[in-house]
CSV table of C-alpha atoms and ligand atoms in Angstrom, one decimal:
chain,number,residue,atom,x,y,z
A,1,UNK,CA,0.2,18.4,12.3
A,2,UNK,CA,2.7,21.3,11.3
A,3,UNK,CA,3.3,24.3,12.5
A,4,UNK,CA,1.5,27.6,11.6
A,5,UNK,CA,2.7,28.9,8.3
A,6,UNK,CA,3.3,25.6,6.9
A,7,UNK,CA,2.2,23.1,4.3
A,8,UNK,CA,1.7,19.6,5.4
A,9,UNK,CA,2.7,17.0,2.9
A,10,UNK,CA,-0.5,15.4,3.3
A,11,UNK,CA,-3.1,16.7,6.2
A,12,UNK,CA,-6.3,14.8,6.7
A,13,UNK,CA,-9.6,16.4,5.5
A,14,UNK,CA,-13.1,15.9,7.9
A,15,UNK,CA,-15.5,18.3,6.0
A,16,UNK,CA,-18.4,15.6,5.5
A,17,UNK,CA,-20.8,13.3,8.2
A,18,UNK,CA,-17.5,12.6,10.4
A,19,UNK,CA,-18.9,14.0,13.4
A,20,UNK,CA,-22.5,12.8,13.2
A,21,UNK,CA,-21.3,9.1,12.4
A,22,UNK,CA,-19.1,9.4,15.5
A,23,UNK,CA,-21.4,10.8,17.8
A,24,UNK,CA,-24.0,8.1,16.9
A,25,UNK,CA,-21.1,5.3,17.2
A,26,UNK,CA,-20.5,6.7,21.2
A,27,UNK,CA,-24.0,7.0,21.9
A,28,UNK,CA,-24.5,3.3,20.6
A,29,UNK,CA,-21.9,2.5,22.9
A,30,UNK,CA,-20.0,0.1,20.2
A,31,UNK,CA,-16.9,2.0,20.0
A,32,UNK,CA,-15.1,-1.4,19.9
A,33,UNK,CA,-15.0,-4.7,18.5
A,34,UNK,CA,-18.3,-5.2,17.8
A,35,UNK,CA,-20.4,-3.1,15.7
A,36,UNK,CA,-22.4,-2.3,12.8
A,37,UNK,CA,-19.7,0.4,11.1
A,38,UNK,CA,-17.5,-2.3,10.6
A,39,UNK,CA,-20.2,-3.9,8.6
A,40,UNK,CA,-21.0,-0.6,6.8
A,41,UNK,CA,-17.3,0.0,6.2
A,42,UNK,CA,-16.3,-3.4,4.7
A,43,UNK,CA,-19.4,-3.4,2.4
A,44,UNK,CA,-18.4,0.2,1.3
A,45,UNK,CA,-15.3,-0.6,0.4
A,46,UNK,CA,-16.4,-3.5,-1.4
A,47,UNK,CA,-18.5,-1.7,-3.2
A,48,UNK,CA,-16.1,1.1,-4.1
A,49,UNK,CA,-13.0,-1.4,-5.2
A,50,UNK,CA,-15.4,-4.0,-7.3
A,51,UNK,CA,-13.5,-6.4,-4.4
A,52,UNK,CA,-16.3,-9.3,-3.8
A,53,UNK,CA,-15.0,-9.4,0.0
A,54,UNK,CA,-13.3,-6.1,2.2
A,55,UNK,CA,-11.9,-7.2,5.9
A,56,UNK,CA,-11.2,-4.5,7.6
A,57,UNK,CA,-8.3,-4.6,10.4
A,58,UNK,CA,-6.3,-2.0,12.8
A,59,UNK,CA,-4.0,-1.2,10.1
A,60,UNK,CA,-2.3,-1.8,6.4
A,61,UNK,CA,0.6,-3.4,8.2
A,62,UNK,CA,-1.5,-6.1,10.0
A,63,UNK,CA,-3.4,-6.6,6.6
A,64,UNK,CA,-0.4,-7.3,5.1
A,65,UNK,CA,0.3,-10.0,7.6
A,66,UNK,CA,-2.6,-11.8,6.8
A,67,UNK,CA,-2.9,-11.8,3.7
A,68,UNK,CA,0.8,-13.4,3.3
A,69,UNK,CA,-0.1,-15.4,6.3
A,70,UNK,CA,-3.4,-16.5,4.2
A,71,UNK,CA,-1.4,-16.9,1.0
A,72,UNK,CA,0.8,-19.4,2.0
A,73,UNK,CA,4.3,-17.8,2.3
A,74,UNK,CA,5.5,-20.0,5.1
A,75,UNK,CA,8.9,-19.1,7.9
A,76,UNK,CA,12.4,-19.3,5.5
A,77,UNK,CA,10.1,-18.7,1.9
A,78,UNK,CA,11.3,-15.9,0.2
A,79,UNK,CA,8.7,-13.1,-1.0
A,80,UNK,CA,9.4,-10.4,-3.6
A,81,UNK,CA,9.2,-6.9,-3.2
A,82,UNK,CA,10.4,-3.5,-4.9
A,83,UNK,CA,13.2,-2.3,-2.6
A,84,UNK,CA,11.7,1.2,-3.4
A,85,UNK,CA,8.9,0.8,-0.6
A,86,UNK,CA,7.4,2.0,2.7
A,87,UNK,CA,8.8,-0.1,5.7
A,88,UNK,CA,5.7,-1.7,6.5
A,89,UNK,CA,5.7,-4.0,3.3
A,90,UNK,CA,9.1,-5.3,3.9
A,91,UNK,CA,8.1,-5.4,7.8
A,92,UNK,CA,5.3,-7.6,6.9
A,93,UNK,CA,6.8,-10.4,5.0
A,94,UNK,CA,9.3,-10.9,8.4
A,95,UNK,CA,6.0,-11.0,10.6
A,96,UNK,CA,5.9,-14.2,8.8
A,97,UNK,CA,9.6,-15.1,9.0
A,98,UNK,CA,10.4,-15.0,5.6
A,99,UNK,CA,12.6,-13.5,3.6
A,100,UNK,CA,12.1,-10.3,1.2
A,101,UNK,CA,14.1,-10.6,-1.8
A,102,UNK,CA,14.0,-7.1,-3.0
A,103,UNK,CA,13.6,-6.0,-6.8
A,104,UNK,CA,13.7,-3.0,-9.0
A,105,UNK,CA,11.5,-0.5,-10.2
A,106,UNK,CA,10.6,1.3,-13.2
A,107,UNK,CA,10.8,5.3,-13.7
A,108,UNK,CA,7.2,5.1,-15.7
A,109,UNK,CA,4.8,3.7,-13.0
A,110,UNK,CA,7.6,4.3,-10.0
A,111,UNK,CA,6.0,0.6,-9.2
A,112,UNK,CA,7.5,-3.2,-9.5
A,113,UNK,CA,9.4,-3.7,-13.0
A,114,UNK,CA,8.1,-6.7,-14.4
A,115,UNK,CA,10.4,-7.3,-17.1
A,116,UNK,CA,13.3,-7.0,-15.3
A,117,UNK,CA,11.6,-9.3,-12.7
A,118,UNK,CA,11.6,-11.7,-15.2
A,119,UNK,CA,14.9,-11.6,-16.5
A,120,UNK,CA,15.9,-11.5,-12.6
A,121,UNK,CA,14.0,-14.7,-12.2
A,122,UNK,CA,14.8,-16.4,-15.5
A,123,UNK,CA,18.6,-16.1,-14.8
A,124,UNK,CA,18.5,-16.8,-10.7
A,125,UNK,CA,15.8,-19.5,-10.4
A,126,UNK,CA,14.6,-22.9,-11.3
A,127,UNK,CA,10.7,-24.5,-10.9
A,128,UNK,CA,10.8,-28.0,-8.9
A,129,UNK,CA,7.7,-29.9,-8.4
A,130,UNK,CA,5.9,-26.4,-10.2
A,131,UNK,CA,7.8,-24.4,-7.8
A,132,UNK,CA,9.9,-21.6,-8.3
A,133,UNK,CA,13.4,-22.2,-6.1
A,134,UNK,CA,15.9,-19.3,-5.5
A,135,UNK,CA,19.2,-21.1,-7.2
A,136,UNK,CA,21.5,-19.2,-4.8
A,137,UNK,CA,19.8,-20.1,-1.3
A,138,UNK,CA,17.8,-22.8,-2.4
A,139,UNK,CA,14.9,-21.4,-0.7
A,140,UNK,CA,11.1,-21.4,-2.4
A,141,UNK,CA,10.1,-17.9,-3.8
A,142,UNK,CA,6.5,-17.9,-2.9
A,143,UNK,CA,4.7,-14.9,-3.3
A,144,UNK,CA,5.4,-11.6,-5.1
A,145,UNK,CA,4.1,-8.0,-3.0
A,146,UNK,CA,4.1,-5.5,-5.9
A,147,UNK,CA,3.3,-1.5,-4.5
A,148,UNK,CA,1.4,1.1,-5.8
A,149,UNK,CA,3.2,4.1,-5.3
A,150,UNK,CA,1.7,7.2,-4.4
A,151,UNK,CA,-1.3,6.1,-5.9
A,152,UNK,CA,-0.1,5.0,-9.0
A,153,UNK,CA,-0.8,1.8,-10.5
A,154,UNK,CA,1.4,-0.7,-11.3
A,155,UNK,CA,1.9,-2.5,-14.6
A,156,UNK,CA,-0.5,-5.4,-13.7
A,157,UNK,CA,-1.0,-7.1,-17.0
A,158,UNK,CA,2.9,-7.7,-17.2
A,159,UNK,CA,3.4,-8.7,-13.7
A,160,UNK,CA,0.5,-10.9,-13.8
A,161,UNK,CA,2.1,-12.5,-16.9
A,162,UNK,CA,5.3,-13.3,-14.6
A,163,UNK,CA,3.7,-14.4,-11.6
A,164,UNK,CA,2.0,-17.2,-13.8
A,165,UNK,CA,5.0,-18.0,-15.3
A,166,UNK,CA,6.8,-18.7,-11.8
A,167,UNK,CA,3.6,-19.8,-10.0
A,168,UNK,CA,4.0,-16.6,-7.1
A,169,UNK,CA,1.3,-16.0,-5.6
A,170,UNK,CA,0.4,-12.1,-6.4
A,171,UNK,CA,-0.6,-9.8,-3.0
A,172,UNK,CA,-0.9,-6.5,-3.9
A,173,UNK,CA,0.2,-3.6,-1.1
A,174,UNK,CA,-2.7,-0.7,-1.9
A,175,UNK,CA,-1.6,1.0,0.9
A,176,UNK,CA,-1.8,4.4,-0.7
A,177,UNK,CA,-3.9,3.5,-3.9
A,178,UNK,CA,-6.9,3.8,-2.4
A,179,UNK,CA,-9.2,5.1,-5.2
A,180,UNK,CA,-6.8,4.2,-8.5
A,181,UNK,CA,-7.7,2.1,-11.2
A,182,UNK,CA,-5.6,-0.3,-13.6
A,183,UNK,CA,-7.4,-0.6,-17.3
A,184,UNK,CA,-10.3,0.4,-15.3
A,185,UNK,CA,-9.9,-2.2,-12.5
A,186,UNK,CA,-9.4,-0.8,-8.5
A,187,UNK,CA,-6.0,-1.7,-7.5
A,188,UNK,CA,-5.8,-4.2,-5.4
A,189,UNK,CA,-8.7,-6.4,-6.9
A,190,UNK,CA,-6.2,-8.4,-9.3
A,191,UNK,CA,-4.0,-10.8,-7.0
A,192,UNK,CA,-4.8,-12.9,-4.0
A,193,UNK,CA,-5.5,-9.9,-2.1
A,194,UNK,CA,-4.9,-6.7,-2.0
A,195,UNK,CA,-4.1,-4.7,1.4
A,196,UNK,CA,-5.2,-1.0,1.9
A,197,UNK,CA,-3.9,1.7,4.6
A,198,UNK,CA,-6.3,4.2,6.5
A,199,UNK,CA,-4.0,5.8,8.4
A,200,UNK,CA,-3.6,9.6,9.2
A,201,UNK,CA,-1.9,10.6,6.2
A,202,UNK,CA,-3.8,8.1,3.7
A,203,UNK,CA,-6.2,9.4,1.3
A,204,UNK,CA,-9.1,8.6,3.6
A,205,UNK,CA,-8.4,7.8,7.3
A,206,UNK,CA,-10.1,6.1,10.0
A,207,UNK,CA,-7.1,7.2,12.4
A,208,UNK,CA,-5.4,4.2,12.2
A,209,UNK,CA,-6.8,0.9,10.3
A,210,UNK,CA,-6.5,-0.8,7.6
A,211,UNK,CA,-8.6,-3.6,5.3
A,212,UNK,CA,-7.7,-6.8,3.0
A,213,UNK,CA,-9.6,-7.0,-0.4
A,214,UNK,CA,-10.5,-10.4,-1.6
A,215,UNK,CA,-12.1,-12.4,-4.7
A,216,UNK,CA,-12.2,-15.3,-2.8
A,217,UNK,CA,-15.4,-16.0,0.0
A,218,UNK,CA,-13.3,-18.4,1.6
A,219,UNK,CA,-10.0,-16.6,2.1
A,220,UNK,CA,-12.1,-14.0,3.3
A,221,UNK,CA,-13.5,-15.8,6.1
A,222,UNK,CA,-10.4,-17.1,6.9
A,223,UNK,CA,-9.0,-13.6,7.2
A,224,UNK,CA,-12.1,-12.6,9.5
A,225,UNK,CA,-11.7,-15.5,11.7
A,226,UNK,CA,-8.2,-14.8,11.9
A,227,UNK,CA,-8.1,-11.4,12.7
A,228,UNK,CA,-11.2,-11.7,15.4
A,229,UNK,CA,-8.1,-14.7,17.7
A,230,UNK,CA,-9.7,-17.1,15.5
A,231,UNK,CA,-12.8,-17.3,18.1
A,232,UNK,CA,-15.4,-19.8,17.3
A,233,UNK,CA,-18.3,-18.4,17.6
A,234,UNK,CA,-20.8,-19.4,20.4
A,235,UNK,CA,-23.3,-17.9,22.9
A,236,UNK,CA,-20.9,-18.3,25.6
A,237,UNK,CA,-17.9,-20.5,25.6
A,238,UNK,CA,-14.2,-19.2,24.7
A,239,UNK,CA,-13.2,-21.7,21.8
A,240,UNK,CA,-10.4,-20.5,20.0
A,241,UNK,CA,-9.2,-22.9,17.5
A,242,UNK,CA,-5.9,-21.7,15.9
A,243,UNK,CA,-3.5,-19.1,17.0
A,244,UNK,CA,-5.2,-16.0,16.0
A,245,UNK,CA,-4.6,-12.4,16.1
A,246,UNK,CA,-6.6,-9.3,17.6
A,247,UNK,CA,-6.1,-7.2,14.8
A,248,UNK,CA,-9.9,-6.1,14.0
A,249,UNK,CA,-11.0,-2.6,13.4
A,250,UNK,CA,-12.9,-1.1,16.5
A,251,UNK,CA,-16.2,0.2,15.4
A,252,UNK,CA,-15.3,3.8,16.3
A,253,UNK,CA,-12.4,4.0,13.6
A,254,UNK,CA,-15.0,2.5,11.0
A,255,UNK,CA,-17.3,5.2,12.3
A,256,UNK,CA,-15.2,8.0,10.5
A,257,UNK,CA,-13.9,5.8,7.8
A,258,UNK,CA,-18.0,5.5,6.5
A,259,UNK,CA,-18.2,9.5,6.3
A,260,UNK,CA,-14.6,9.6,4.9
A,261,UNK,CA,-15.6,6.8,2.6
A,262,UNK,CA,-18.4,9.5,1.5
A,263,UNK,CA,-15.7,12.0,0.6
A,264,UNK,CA,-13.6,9.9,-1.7
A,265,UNK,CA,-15.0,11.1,-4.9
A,266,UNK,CA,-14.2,14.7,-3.8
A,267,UNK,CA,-10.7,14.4,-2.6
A,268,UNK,CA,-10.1,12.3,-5.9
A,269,UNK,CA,-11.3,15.3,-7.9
A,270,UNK,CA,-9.6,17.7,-5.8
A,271,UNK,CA,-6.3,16.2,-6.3
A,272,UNK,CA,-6.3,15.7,-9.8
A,273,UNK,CA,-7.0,19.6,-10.0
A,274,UNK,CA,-4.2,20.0,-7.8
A,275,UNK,CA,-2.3,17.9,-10.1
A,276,UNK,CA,-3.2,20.2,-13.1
A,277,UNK,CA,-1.6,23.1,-11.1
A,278,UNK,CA,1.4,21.9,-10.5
A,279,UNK,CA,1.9,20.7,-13.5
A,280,UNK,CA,1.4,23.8,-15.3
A,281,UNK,CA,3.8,25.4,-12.6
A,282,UNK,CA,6.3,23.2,-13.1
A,283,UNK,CA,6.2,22.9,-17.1
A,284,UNK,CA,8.6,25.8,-17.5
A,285,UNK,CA,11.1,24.9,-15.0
A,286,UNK,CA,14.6,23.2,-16.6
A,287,UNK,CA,16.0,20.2,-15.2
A,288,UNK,CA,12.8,18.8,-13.1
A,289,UNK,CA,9.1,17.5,-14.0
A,290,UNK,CA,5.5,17.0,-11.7
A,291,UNK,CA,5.4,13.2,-12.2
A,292,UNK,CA,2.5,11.8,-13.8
A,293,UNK,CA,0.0,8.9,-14.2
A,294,UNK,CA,0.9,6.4,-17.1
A,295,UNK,CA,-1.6,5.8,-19.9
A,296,UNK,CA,-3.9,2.9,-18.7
A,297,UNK,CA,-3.6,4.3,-14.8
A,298,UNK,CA,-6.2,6.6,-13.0
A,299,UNK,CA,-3.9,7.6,-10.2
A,300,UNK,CA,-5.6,8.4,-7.2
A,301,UNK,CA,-2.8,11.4,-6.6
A,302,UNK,CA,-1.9,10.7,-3.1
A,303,UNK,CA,1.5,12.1,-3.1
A,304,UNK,CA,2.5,14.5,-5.7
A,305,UNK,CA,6.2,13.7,-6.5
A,306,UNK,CA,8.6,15.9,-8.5
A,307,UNK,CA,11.2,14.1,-10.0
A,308,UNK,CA,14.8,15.9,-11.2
A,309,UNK,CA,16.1,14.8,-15.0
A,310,UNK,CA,19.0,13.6,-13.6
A,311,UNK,CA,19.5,11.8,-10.2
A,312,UNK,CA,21.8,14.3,-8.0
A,313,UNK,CA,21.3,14.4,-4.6
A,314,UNK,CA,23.2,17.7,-3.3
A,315,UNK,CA,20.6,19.5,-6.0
A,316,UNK,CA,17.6,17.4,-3.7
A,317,UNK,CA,18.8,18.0,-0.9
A,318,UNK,CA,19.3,21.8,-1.6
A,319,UNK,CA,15.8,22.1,-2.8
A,320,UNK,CA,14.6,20.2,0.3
A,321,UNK,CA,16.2,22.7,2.4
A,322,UNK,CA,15.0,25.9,0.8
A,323,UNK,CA,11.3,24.7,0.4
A,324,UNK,CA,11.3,23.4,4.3
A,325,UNK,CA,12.9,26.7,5.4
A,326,UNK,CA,9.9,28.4,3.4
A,327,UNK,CA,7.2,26.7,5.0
A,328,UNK,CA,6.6,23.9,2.0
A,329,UNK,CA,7.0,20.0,3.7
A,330,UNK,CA,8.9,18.7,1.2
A,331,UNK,CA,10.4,15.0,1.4
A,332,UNK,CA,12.9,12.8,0.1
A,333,UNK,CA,11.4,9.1,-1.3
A,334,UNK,CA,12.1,6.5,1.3
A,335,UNK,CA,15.8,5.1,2.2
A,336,UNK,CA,15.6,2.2,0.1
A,337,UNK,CA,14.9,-1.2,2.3
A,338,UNK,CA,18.3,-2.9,0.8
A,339,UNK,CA,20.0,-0.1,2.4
A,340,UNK,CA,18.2,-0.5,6.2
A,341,UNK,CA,20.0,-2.7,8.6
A,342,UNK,CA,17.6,-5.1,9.2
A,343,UNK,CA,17.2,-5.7,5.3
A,344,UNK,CA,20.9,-5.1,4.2
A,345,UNK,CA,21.9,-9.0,4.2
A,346,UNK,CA,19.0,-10.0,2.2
A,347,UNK,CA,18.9,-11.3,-1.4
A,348,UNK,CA,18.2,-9.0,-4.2
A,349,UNK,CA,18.6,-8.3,-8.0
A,350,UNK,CA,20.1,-5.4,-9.8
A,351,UNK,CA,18.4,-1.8,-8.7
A,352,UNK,CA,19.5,0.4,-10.6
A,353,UNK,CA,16.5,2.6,-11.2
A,354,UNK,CA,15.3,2.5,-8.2
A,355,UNK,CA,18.0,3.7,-6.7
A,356,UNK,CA,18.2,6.4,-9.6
A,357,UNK,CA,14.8,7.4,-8.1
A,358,UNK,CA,15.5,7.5,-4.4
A,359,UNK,CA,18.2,10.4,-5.6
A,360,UNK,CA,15.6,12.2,-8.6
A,361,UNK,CA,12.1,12.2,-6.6
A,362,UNK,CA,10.3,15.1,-3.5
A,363,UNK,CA,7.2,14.7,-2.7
A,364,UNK,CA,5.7,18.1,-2.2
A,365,UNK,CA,2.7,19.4,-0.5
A,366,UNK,CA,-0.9,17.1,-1.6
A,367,UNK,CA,-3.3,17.6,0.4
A,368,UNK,CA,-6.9,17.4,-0.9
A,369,UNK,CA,-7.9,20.8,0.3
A,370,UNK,CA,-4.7,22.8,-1.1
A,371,UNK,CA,-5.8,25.5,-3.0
A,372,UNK,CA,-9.8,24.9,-1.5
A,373,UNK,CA,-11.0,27.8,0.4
A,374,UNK,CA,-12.5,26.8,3.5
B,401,PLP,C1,0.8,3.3,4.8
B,401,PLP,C2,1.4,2.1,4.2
B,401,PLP,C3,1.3,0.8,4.7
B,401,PLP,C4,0.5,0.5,5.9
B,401,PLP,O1,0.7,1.4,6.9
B,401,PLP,P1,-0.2,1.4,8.3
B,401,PLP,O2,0.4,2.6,8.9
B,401,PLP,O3,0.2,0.1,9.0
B,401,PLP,O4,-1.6,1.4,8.0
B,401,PLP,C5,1.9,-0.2,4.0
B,401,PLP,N1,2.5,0.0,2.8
B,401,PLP,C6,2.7,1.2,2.3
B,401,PLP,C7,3.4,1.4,1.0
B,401,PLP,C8,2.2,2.3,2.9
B,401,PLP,O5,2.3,3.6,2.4
């Protein structure tokens, strides 16, 4: 929430059957961890994505969690990410006590750069026993955790191509891609699994939560049982056969994501317009551009992100200050992880663009509604 007279960034939007699938969720009385939203939700959003399998959990970083847990990537493994990410993605992969080895991005999709990956990996790696091995710390590179940034797709086919090449595993964060499409595939339907994010300022919200996508029936039911402390089922007894985790959505948050489920399409259409309008704003105006969606990408628009010619960051930050003293939310793109304490010592490759980004890009206001009477 902001204050009166300003423009959120991003504001939630609860203009569809939000309050009648609530009210019917408290009068059932399931507002927890049992209940037949959850069902509903997951099978939406299996629907929507093309996923075969949708687990829904209390939030994208807990989905994360799993689905490294699930893929493999094992305590001292090291996991590939873009540096130029949200916290949680980096977060997740030390949840599992491994290591993120950080990479660059490209300017095009903001996303993973999977040439440079490869070059990265051809000159820094070897493959033992079919395994890719980090040549400087002799550790195993397991898994690669490519983004979708502000909604827009990476460059799957390429990355794809690489992951094969040095047997990673491929999880794809779809944290804020809810509703994008690669060559006319969701996001987050091409790797192991895919991980999206409902929270607050996501394109649809169940308050906080979050869900895995998955191909695979039994990877699914692992992450189910996992995410429910691995309880065995039974009429009565407390078996618990592995260490598990209580990280299942309560029935009440699926409750609102159903209705805002229902309201995808609309926001989706709504923010492309709002795209249009920006763009034709911004098309005179020297020196700075309204990013947008690569051919072969249908970007779901979550963040609109202006993006300077040249990376300068007193120009940023001036323009940051005049639109926040004017009412317009306006942010920076994150600090890069390689640059946070907690990540500073870890490996990485060259990142140049990305860091070329981190000074060029403001996100500016994107809510759905903007420009939407009522
Ligand atoms: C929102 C987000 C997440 C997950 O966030 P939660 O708040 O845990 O649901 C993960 N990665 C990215 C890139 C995100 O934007």
């Amino acid at each position: 929430m902001v204050g009166p007279g300003t423009l959120a960034l991003h504001e939630p939007r609860f203009q569809g059957k939000e309050a009648s699938f609530l009210m019917d969720c408290l009068a059932s009385t399931y507002v927890s961890s049992v209940g037949a939203y959850v069902d509903r939700f997951e099978s939406d959003l299996a629907t929507l994505t093309g996923a075969k399998h949708a687990v829904a959990v209390v939030n994208g970083t807990a989905a994360l969690h799993i689905a490294l847990l699930l893929a493999g990537v094992q305590a001292d493994d090291e996991v590939l990410l873009p540096t130029f990410t949200f916290v949680a993605t980096a977060n997740a992969i030390r949840y599992c006590q491994a290591i993120a080895h950080f990479v660059d991005s490209e300017a095009n999709t903001l996303g993973l750069d999977a040439h440079a990956l490869r070059e990265h990996l051809a000159a820094n790696t070897h493959m033992k026993h079919g395994v890719c091995i980090n040549r400087h710390t002799g550790r195993v590179i397991r898994a690669v955790l490519p983004m979708h940034t502000f909604g827009c797709p990476v460059d799957l086919s390429a990355l794809l191509t690489v992951a094969t090449e040095f047997n990673l595993q491929v999880i794809e964060d779809a944290a804020e891609s809810l509703g994008s499409y690669y060559k006319g595939q969701h996001t987050g339907t091409s790797g192991i699994f895919g991980t999206l994010s409902f929270n607050g300022n996501k394109i649809v919200t169940t308050g906080g939560g979050g869900a895995l996508l998955t191909n695979d029936t039994e990877l699914a039911r692992k992450a189910k049982h996992l995410t429910t402390t691995a309880k065995v089922a039974h009429r009565w007894e407390f078996v618990h056969d592995q260490l598990g985790y209580n990280y299942r959505m309560p029935n009440i948050n699926a409750a609102l994501g159903c209705a805002q489920l229902e309201q995808l399409p609309v926001f989706l259409a709504q923010k492309r317009a709002l795209h249009d309008r920006y763009k034709q704003a911004f098309a005179s105006v020297d020196g700075i551009r309204l990013w947008s969606e690569p051919a072969h990408c249908t970007s779901n628009y979550w963040l609109q992100s202006l993006l300077l010619d040249e990376p300068d960051l007193a120009l940023r930050d001036a323009i940051l200050a005049a639109a926040n003293d004017a009412g317009l939310m306006t942010r920076p793109a994150w600090t890069l992880m390689h640059e946070l304490p907690m990540y500073a010592h870890m490996p990485r490759a060259q990142l140049p663009v990305a860091q070329s980004i981190a000074a060029r890009l403001i996100n500016i206001p994107s809510s759905a509604g903007l420009g939407v009477s009522g």
